[in-house]
Coordinates of N, CA and C in Angstrom, one line a residue:
V208 N 100.0 59.6 78.2 CA 99.6 60.9 78.9 C 100.8 61.4 79.6
N209 N 101.1 62.7 79.3 CA 102.3 63.3 80.0 C 101.8 64.1 81.2
S210 N 102.5 64.0 82.2 CA 102.2 64.8 83.4 C 103.4 65.7 83.7
Q211 N 103.2 67.0 83.6 CA 104.3 68.0 83.8 C 104.7 67.9 85.3
T212 N 105.9 68.1 85.5 CA 106.5 68.1 86.9 C 107.5 69.2 87.0
I213 N 107.4 70.0 88.1 CA 108.4 71.0 88.5 C 109.4 70.3 89.4
N214 N 110.6 70.0 88.8 CA 111.6 69.3 89.5 C 112.4 70.2 90.5
N215 N 112.4 71.5 90.1 CA 113.2 72.4 90.9 C 112.8 73.8 90.7
F216 N 112.7 74.6 91.7 CA 112.4 76.0 91.7 C 113.3 76.7 92.6
N217 N 114.1 77.6 92.1 CA 115.1 78.3 93.0 C 115.3 79.7 92.6
L218 N 115.6 80.5 93.6 CA 116.0 81.9 93.3 C 117.5 81.9 93.0
T219 N 117.9 82.4 91.9 CA 119.3 82.3 91.5 C 120.3 82.8 92.5
G220 N 121.1 81.9 93.1 CA 122.1 82.3 94.0 C 121.6 82.7 95.4
K221 N 120.4 82.4 95.7 CA 119.8 82.8 97.0 C 119.1 81.6 97.7
L222 N 118.9 81.8 99.0 CA 118.2 80.8 99.7 C 116.8 81.3 100.0
N223 N 116.0 80.4 100.5 CA 114.6 80.8 101.0 C 114.7 81.8 102.1
N224 N 113.7 82.7 102.2 CA 113.7 83.7 103.2 C 114.9 84.7 103.0
T225 N 115.1 85.1 101.8 CA 116.2 86.0 101.5 C 115.8 87.4 101.3
F226 N 116.7 88.4 101.7 CA 116.5 89.8 101.5 C 117.1 90.2 100.2
Y227 N 116.4 91.1 99.5 CA 116.8 91.7 98.3 C 116.8 93.3 98.4
N228 N 117.8 93.9 97.8 CA 117.7 95.4 97.8 C 117.5 95.9 96.3
Y229 N 116.9 95.0 95.5 CA 116.5 95.4 94.2 C 115.3 94.6 93.8
A230 N 114.6 95.1 92.7 CA 113.2 94.6 92.5 C 113.1 93.5 91.5
N231 N 114.1 93.3 90.6 CA 114.0 92.3 89.6 C 114.8 91.0 90.1
I232 N 114.0 90.0 90.3 CA 114.6 88.7 90.9 C 114.6 87.7 89.8
S233 N 115.7 87.0 89.7 CA 115.9 85.9 88.7 C 115.6 84.6 89.4
V234 N 114.6 83.9 88.8 CA 114.3 82.6 89.3 C 114.5 81.5 88.2
T235 N 114.8 80.3 88.6 CA 115.0 79.2 87.7 C 114.0 78.1 88.0
I236 N 113.3 77.6 87.0 CA 112.3 76.6 87.2 C 112.7 75.4 86.3
N237 N 113.0 74.3 86.8 CA 113.2 73.1 86.0 C 111.9 72.3 85.9
A238 N 111.3 72.2 84.7 CA 110.0 71.5 84.6 C 110.2 70.5 83.5
T239 N 109.4 69.4 83.7 CA 109.5 68.2 82.7 C 108.1 67.9 82.2
D240 N 108.0 68.1 80.9 CA 106.8 67.7 80.2 C 107.0 67.8 78.7
L241 N 106.8 66.8 77.9 CA 107.0 66.9 76.4 C 106.1 68.0 75.8
F242 N 105.0 68.3 76.4 CA 104.1 69.2 75.9 C 103.9 70.5 76.8
L243 N 105.0 70.8 77.5 CA 104.9 72.0 78.4 C 104.6 73.2 77.6
R244 N 103.7 74.0 78.2 CA 103.3 75.2 77.5 C 103.8 76.5 78.1
N245 N 103.5 76.7 79.4 CA 104.0 77.9 80.0 C 104.2 77.7 81.5
I246 N 104.9 78.7 82.1 CA 105.1 78.7 83.6 C 104.7 80.1 84.1
T247 N 103.9 80.1 85.1 CA 103.4 81.3 85.8 C 104.0 81.4 87.2
I248 N 104.5 82.6 87.5 CA 105.0 82.9 88.8 C 104.0 83.7 89.5
Y249 N 103.6 83.3 90.7 CA 102.6 84.0 91.5 C 103.3 84.7 92.7
Q250 N 102.9 85.9 93.0 CA 103.4 86.6 94.2 C 102.2 86.8 95.1
N251 N 102.2 86.3 96.3 CA 101.1 86.4 97.3 C 99.8 86.1 96.6
N252 N 99.8 84.9 95.9 CA 98.6 84.4 95.3 C 98.0 85.2 94.1
K253 N 98.8 86.2 93.6 CA 98.5 86.9 92.4 C 99.5 86.7 91.3
S254 N 99.0 86.5 90.1 CA 99.9 86.3 89.0 C 100.8 87.5 88.7
N255 N 102.1 87.2 88.7 CA 103.1 88.2 88.4 C 103.6 88.2 87.0
I256 N 103.9 87.0 86.4 CA 104.4 86.9 85.1 C 104.1 85.5 84.6
T257 N 103.7 85.4 83.3 CA 103.6 84.1 82.6 C 104.5 84.0 81.5
S258 N 105.3 83.0 81.4 CA 106.3 82.9 80.3 C 106.2 81.6 79.6
L259 N 106.4 81.6 78.3 CA 106.5 80.4 77.5 C 107.6 79.5 78.1
A260 N 107.4 78.2 78.1 CA 108.3 77.3 78.8 C 108.9 76.3 77.9
V261 N 110.1 75.8 78.2 CA 110.7 74.7 77.5 C 110.8 73.5 78.5
N262 N 110.9 72.3 77.9 CA 111.1 71.1 78.7 C 112.6 71.1 79.3
G263 N 112.7 71.5 80.6 CA 114.0 71.6 81.2 C 114.1 72.9 82.0
S264 N 115.3 73.6 81.9 CA 115.5 74.7 82.7 C 114.9 76.0 82.1
N265 N 114.2 76.8 82.9 CA 113.6 78.0 82.5 C 114.0 79.1 83.4
N266 N 114.6 80.2 82.9 CA 115.0 81.4 83.7 C 114.0 82.5 83.5
I267 N 113.4 83.0 84.6 CA 112.3 84.0 84.5 C 112.7 85.1 85.4
I268 N 112.5 86.4 85.0 CA 112.7 87.5 85.8 C 111.4 88.0 86.4
V269 N 111.3 88.0 87.7 CA 110.1 88.4 88.4 C 110.3 89.9 89.0
N270 N 109.4 90.8 88.6 CA 109.6 92.2 89.0 C 108.7 92.5 90.2
L271 N 109.3 92.7 91.3 CA 108.5 93.1 92.6 C 108.8 94.6 92.9
T272 N 107.9 95.4 92.5 CA 108.2 96.9 92.4 C 108.1 97.6 93.8
T273 N 107.4 96.9 94.7 CA 107.1 97.6 96.0 C 107.8 96.8 97.1
D274 N 108.5 97.6 98.0 CA 109.1 96.9 99.2 C 108.1 96.1 100.0
G275 N 108.5 95.0 100.5 CA 107.6 94.2 101.3 C 108.0 92.7 101.3
N276 N 107.1 91.9 102.0 CA 107.3 90.5 102.0 C 106.5 89.8 101.0
Y277 N 107.1 88.8 100.3 CA 106.4 88.1 99.2 C 106.6 86.6 99.3
T278 N 105.5 85.9 99.0 CA 105.6 84.5 98.8 C 105.4 84.2 97.3
L279 N 106.5 83.5 96.7 CA 106.5 83.2 95.3 C 106.2 81.7 95.1
V280 N 105.3 81.4 94.1 CA 105.0 80.0 93.8 C 105.1 79.9 92.3
A281 N 105.6 78.8 91.8 CA 105.7 78.6 90.3 C 104.6 77.6 89.9
E282 N 104.0 77.8 88.8 CA 103.0 76.9 88.3 C 103.3 76.6 86.8
A283 N 103.4 75.3 86.5 CA 103.6 74.8 85.1 C 102.3 74.3 84.6
K284 N 102.1 74.6 83.3 CA 100.9 74.2 82.6 C 101.3 73.6 81.2
D285 N 100.6 72.5 80.9 CA 100.9 71.9 79.5 C 99.8 72.2 78.6
R286 N 99.9 71.6 77.4 CA 98.9 72.0 76.3 C 97.5 71.5 76.6
I287 N 97.3 70.5 77.5 CA 96.0 70.1 77.8 C 95.5 70.7 79.1
N288 N 96.3 71.7 79.5 CA 95.9 72.5 80.7 C 96.1 71.7 82.0
S289 N 96.9 70.7 82.0 CA 97.2 70.0 83.3 C 98.2 71.0 84.0
I290 N 98.0 71.1 85.3 CA 98.8 72.1 86.1 C 99.5 71.4 87.3
N291 N 100.7 71.9 87.5 CA 101.5 71.4 88.6 C 102.2 72.6 89.3
S292 N 102.0 72.7 90.6 CA 102.6 73.9 91.3 C 103.8 73.4 92.2
S293 N 104.7 74.4 92.4 CA 105.9 74.1 93.2 C 105.7 74.5 94.6
Y294 N 106.6 74.1 95.5 CA 106.6 74.7 96.8 C 107.0 76.2 96.7
F295 N 106.8 76.9 97.8 CA 106.9 78.3 97.8 C 108.3 78.8 98.2
Y296 N 108.6 80.0 97.8 CA 109.7 80.8 98.3 C 109.3 82.0 99.0
N297 N 109.9 82.4 100.1 CA 109.6 83.7 100.7 C 110.8 84.6 100.5
V298 N 110.5 85.8 100.0 CA 111.5 86.9 99.8 C 111.0 88.2 100.4
I299 N 112.0 89.0 100.8 CA 111.8 90.3 101.4 C 112.5 91.3 100.5
I300 N 111.7 92.3 100.0 CA 112.3 93.4 99.2 C 112.4 94.6 100.1
D301 N 113.7 95.1 100.2 CA 113.9 96.3 101.0 C 115.0 97.1 100.2
T302 N 114.5 98.2 99.6 CA 115.4 99.1 98.8 C 115.8 100.4 99.5
N303 N 115.3 100.5 100.8 CA 115.6 101.7 101.5 C 116.9 101.6 102.4
I304 N 117.7 102.6 102.3 CA 118.9 102.6 103.2 C 118.5 103.0 104.6
P305 N 119.3 102.6 105.6 CA 119.0 103.1 107.0 C 119.0 104.6 107.0
T306 N 118.3 105.1 108.0 CA 118.2 106.6 108.2 C 119.1 107.0 109.4
A307 N 119.6 108.2 109.3 CA 120.3 108.7 110.4 C 119.9 110.1 110.7
S308 N 119.9 110.5 112.0 CA 119.6 111.9 112.4 C 120.4 112.2 113.7
N309 N 120.4 113.5 114.0 CA 121.1 114.0 115.2 C 122.5 113.5 115.3
A310 N 123.3 113.6 114.2 CA 124.7 113.3 114.2 C 125.4 114.4 114.8
L311 N 126.1 114.2 116.0 CA 126.7 115.3 116.8 C 128.1 114.9 117.2
N312 N 128.9 115.9 117.3 CA 130.2 115.7 118.0 C 130.3 116.8 119.1
R313 N 130.4 116.3 120.3 CA 130.4 117.2 121.5 C 131.4 116.7 122.5
T314 N 131.8 117.6 123.4 CA 132.7 117.2 124.4 C 132.0 116.1 125.3
A315 N 132.8 115.1 125.7 CA 132.2 114.1 126.5 C 131.8 114.6 127.9
S316 N 132.5 115.6 128.4 CA 132.2 116.3 129.6 C 131.6 117.7 129.3
G317 N 130.3 117.9 129.6 CA 129.7 119.2 129.4 C 128.9 119.3 128.1
N318 N 129.0 118.3 127.2 CA 128.2 118.3 126.0 C 128.4 119.7 125.2
S319 N 129.6 120.1 125.1 CA 129.9 121.4 124.5 C 130.4 121.3 123.1
T320 N 130.2 122.3 122.3 CA 130.8 122.3 120.9 C 132.2 122.8 120.9
N321 N 132.7 123.3 122.1 CA 134.0 123.8 122.2 C 135.0 122.6 122.4
I322 N 135.3 122.0 121.3 CA 136.2 120.8 121.3 C 137.7 121.3 121.2
L323 N 138.4 120.9 122.2 CA 139.8 121.3 122.3 C 140.7 120.1 122.3
D324 N 142.0 120.3 122.2 CA 143.0 119.2 122.2 C 143.2 118.5 123.5
N325 N 142.4 119.0 124.6 CA 142.5 118.3 125.9 C 141.1 117.8 126.3
T326 N 140.2 117.7 125.4 CA 138.9 117.2 125.7 C 138.5 115.9 124.9
D327 N 137.9 115.0 125.6 CA 137.4 113.8 125.0 C 136.2 114.2 124.2
V328 N 135.9 113.5 123.0 CA 134.8 113.9 122.2 C 133.9 112.7 122.1
N329 N 132.6 113.0 122.3 CA 131.5 112.0 122.2 C 130.8 112.2 120.8
L330 N 131.0 111.1 120.0 CA 130.3 111.1 118.7 C 129.0 110.4 118.9
T331 N 127.9 111.0 118.4 CA 126.6 110.3 118.6 C 125.8 110.4 117.3
V332 N 125.0 109.4 117.0 CA 124.1 109.4 115.9 C 122.9 108.5 116.2
F333 N 121.7 108.9 115.7 CA 120.6 108.0 115.8 C 120.4 107.3 114.5
I334 N 120.3 106.0 114.5 CA 120.2 105.1 113.3 C 118.9 104.4 113.4
G335 N 118.1 104.4 112.3 CA 116.8 103.7 112.3 C 116.7 102.9 111.0
D336 N 116.2 101.6 111.2 CA 115.8 100.8 110.0 C 115.1 99.5 110.6
I337 N 114.0 99.1 110.0 CA 113.3 98.0 110.5 C 114.1 96.7 110.4
Y338 N 115.1 96.7 109.5 CA 115.9 95.5 109.3 C 117.4 95.8 109.6
F339 N 117.6 96.7 110.6 CA 118.9 97.1 110.9 C 119.8 95.9 111.3
D340 N 121.0 95.8 110.7 CA 121.9 94.7 110.8 C 123.2 94.9 111.5
R341 N 123.9 96.0 111.1 CA 125.2 96.2 111.8 C 125.6 97.7 111.6
L342 N 126.5 98.2 112.4 CA 126.9 99.5 112.4 C 128.4 99.6 112.7
N343 N 129.1 100.4 111.9 CA 130.5 100.7 112.2 C 130.6 102.3 112.3
I344 N 131.4 102.7 113.3 CA 131.7 104.1 113.4 C 133.2 104.2 113.4
S345 N 133.7 105.1 112.5 CA 135.2 105.3 112.4 C 135.5 106.7 112.4
H346 N 136.8 107.0 112.7 CA 137.3 108.4 112.7 C 138.8 108.4 112.3
N347 N 139.3 109.6 111.9 CA 140.7 109.7 111.5 C 141.5 110.6 112.4
A348 N 141.1 110.7 113.7 CA 141.8 111.6 114.6 C 143.3 111.2 114.7
S349 N 143.6 109.9 114.6 CA 145.0 109.5 114.5 C 145.2 108.4 113.5
G350 N 144.7 108.7 112.3 CA 144.6 107.6 111.3 C 143.3 106.9 111.4
W351 N 142.7 106.5 110.2 CA 141.4 106.0 110.2 C 141.3 104.7 111.1
V352 N 140.4 104.7 112.1 CA 140.2 103.6 113.0 C 138.7 103.2 112.9
N353 N 138.5 102.0 112.7 CA 137.1 101.5 112.5 C 136.6 100.8 113.8
H354 N 135.4 101.1 114.3 CA 134.9 100.4 115.5 C 133.5 99.8 115.1
S355 N 133.4 98.5 115.4 CA 132.2 97.8 115.2 C 131.3 98.0 116.5
I356 N 130.1 98.5 116.3 CA 129.3 98.9 117.4 C 128.2 97.8 117.7
T357 N 128.1 97.4 118.9 CA 127.1 96.4 119.3 C 125.7 97.0 119.2
L358 N 124.8 96.3 118.5 CA 123.5 96.9 118.1 C 122.5 96.6 119.3
R359 N 121.6 97.6 119.4 CA 120.5 97.5 120.3 C 119.2 97.8 119.6
G360 N 119.2 97.7 118.3 CA 118.0 98.1 117.5 C 118.1 99.5 117.2
N361 N 117.0 100.1 116.7 CA 116.9 101.5 116.4 C 117.2 102.3 117.7
G362 N 118.1 103.3 117.5 CA 118.4 104.1 118.7 C 119.7 105.0 118.5
T363 N 120.1 105.6 119.5 CA 121.3 106.5 119.5 C 122.5 105.7 119.9
Y364 N 123.6 105.9 119.1 CA 124.8 105.2 119.3 C 126.0 106.2 119.5
H365 N 126.9 105.7 120.3 CA 128.0 106.6 120.8 C 129.4 106.0 120.5
L366 N 130.4 106.9 120.3 CA 131.8 106.5 120.3 C 132.6 107.7 120.9
I367 N 133.5 107.4 121.8 CA 134.4 108.4 122.4 C 135.7 108.4 121.7
I368 N 136.1 109.6 121.3 CA 137.5 109.9 120.9 C 138.3 110.5 122.0
K369 N 139.3 109.8 122.5 CA 140.1 110.4 123.6 C 140.9 111.6 123.2
S370 N 141.1 112.5 124.1 CA 141.9 113.7 123.8 C 143.3 113.4 123.4
A371 N 143.9 112.3 123.8 CA 145.3 112.0 123.4 C 145.4 111.8 121.9
N372 N 144.3 111.6 121.2 CA 144.3 111.4 119.7 C 144.1 112.7 119.0
L373 N 143.9 113.8 119.7 CA 143.5 115.1 119.1 C 144.7 116.1 119.1
T374 N 144.8 116.8 118.0 CA 145.8 117.8 117.8 C 145.2 119.2 117.5
S375 N 145.7 120.2 118.1 CA 145.1 121.6 117.8 C 145.2 121.9 116.4
G376 N 144.1 122.4 115.8 CA 144.0 122.8 114.4 C 143.6 121.6 113.5
E377 N 143.6 120.4 114.0 CA 143.3 119.3 113.2 C 141.8 119.3 112.8
V378 N 141.5 118.9 111.6 CA 140.1 118.7 111.1 C 139.9 117.2 111.2
V379 N 139.0 116.8 112.0 CA 138.8 115.3 112.2 C 137.6 114.9 111.4
G380 N 137.7 113.8 110.7 CA 136.6 113.2 110.0 C 136.1 112.0 110.7
W381 N 134.8 111.9 110.7 CA 134.2 110.7 111.3 C 133.0 110.3 110.5
K382 N 132.8 109.0 110.5 CA 131.7 108.5 109.7 C 131.0 107.3 110.3
Y383 N 129.8 107.1 109.9 CA 129.1 105.9 110.3 C 128.6 105.1 109.1
D384 N 128.9 103.8 109.1 CA 128.4 102.9 108.0 C 127.3 102.0 108.6
A385 N 126.1 102.3 108.3 CA 125.0 101.5 108.8 C 124.5 100.6 107.7
F386 N 124.3 99.3 108.0 CA 123.8 98.3 107.0 C 122.5 97.6 107.5
D387 N 121.7 97.3 106.6 CA 120.5 96.5 106.9 C 120.7 95.1 106.3
L388 N 119.7 94.2 106.6 CA 119.8 92.8 106.2 C 119.8 92.6 104.7
A389 N 119.3 93.6 104.0 CA 119.2 93.5 102.5 C 120.5 94.0 101.9
G390 N 121.4 94.5 102.7 CA 122.7 95.0 102.2 C 122.7 96.5 101.8
N391 N 121.6 97.2 102.1 CA 121.6 98.7 101.9 C 122.5 99.3 102.9
Q392 N 123.3 100.3 102.4 CA 124.3 101.0 103.3 C 124.1 102.5 103.3
L393 N 124.2 103.0 104.5 CA 124.2 104.4 104.8 C 125.7 104.8 105.1
D394 N 126.3 105.7 104.3 CA 127.7 106.0 104.4 C 127.8 107.5 104.5
Q395 N 127.9 108.1 105.7 CA 127.9 109.5 105.9 C 129.2 110.0 106.6
I396 N 129.8 111.0 106.0 CA 131.1 111.5 106.6 C 130.8 112.9 107.2
N397 N 131.3 113.1 108.4 CA 131.2 114.4 109.2 C 132.5 114.9 109.6
T398 N 132.7 116.1 109.9 CA 134.0 116.7 110.3 C 133.8 117.7 111.4
F399 N 134.8 117.9 112.2 CA 134.9 119.0 113.2 C 136.3 119.4 113.3
T400 N 136.6 120.6 113.8 CA 137.9 121.2 114.0 C 138.3 121.2 115.4
V401 N 139.5 120.8 115.7 CA 140.0 120.8 117.1 C 140.6 122.1 117.5
G402 N 140.1 122.8 118.5 CA 140.7 124.0 119.0 C 141.9 123.8 119.9
S403 N 142.6 124.8 120.3 CA 143.7 124.8 121.2 C 143.4 125.1 122.6
S404 N 143.7 124.2 123.5 CA 143.5 124.5 124.9 C 144.3 125.6 125.5
A405 N 145.5 125.8 124.8 CA 146.4 126.9 125.3 C 145.8 128.3 125.0
T406 N 145.0 128.4 124.0 CA 144.5 129.7 123.6 C 143.0 129.9 123.7
S407 N 142.3 128.8 124.1 CA 140.9 128.9 124.0 C 140.3 129.9 125.0
S408 N 140.9 130.1 126.2 CA 140.4 131.0 127.1 C 140.4 132.5 126.7
S409 N 141.4 132.8 125.8 CA 141.5 134.2 125.3 C 141.0 134.4 123.9
S410 N 141.1 133.4 123.1 CA 140.7 133.6 121.7 C 139.3 133.0 121.3
G411 N 138.9 132.0 122.2 CA 137.6 131.3 121.9 C 137.7 130.3 120.8
E412 N 139.0 129.9 120.4 CA 139.1 129.0 119.3 C 138.5 127.6 119.7
S413 N 137.6 127.1 118.8 CA 137.0 125.9 119.2 C 136.5 125.1 117.9
G414 N 136.1 123.9 118.2 CA 135.5 123.2 117.1 C 134.0 123.5 117.0
G415 N 133.4 123.5 115.8 CA 132.1 123.8 115.6 C 131.2 122.6 115.6
D416 N 129.9 122.8 115.2 CA 129.0 121.7 115.0 C 129.4 120.8 113.9
T417 N 128.8 119.6 113.9 CA 129.1 118.6 112.9 C 128.8 119.2 111.5
T418 N 129.8 119.0 110.6 CA 129.6 119.3 109.2 C 129.6 118.0 108.4
S419 N 128.5 117.8 107.6 CA 128.3 116.5 106.9 C 128.7 116.7 105.4
S420 N 129.1 115.6 104.8 CA 129.4 115.6 103.4 C 129.1 114.3 102.8

């Protein structure tokens, strides 16, 4: 009498409790039985896919089409319907990039859009994601400089550009790279123009609202 055994069940290149930003997951099941018939992968106790199996290593693609948390279990069955189940794997599917709103560049003093070469600039943006992981804000006021921002969860984040880095007439680009635990990335570039403090009182030359691209 042969007794099928699942010797190993693993997510290709991943650990248990792993985030994915794609729906098709590759799993490998090593099963032993001279009369092995098929292997079924269950997601949250519901059958996802049944595949003909061989005695040894079996690679199966599991399609999880909806974002969410899943528990995967492999079940091997032989020709006399003897069944052996594996231990479970937990996976999280997240295909949504972080969201951003209210991306603004204003003077640090007075919260004005009149950005001049003698005013510090406050860059602000609201970032939201239930699996928010890290945030970088960068600007090219004096060559691209990247700043890693300490996270406090979903909320509004700030970065100050000092006036010493600004030149009249300069178009400054600034961007925020927000990442979640699944590796989804939000990469948004914004610009503003620096006005001249020497002529602002007479000409009204100033930087406008944020322009995104």
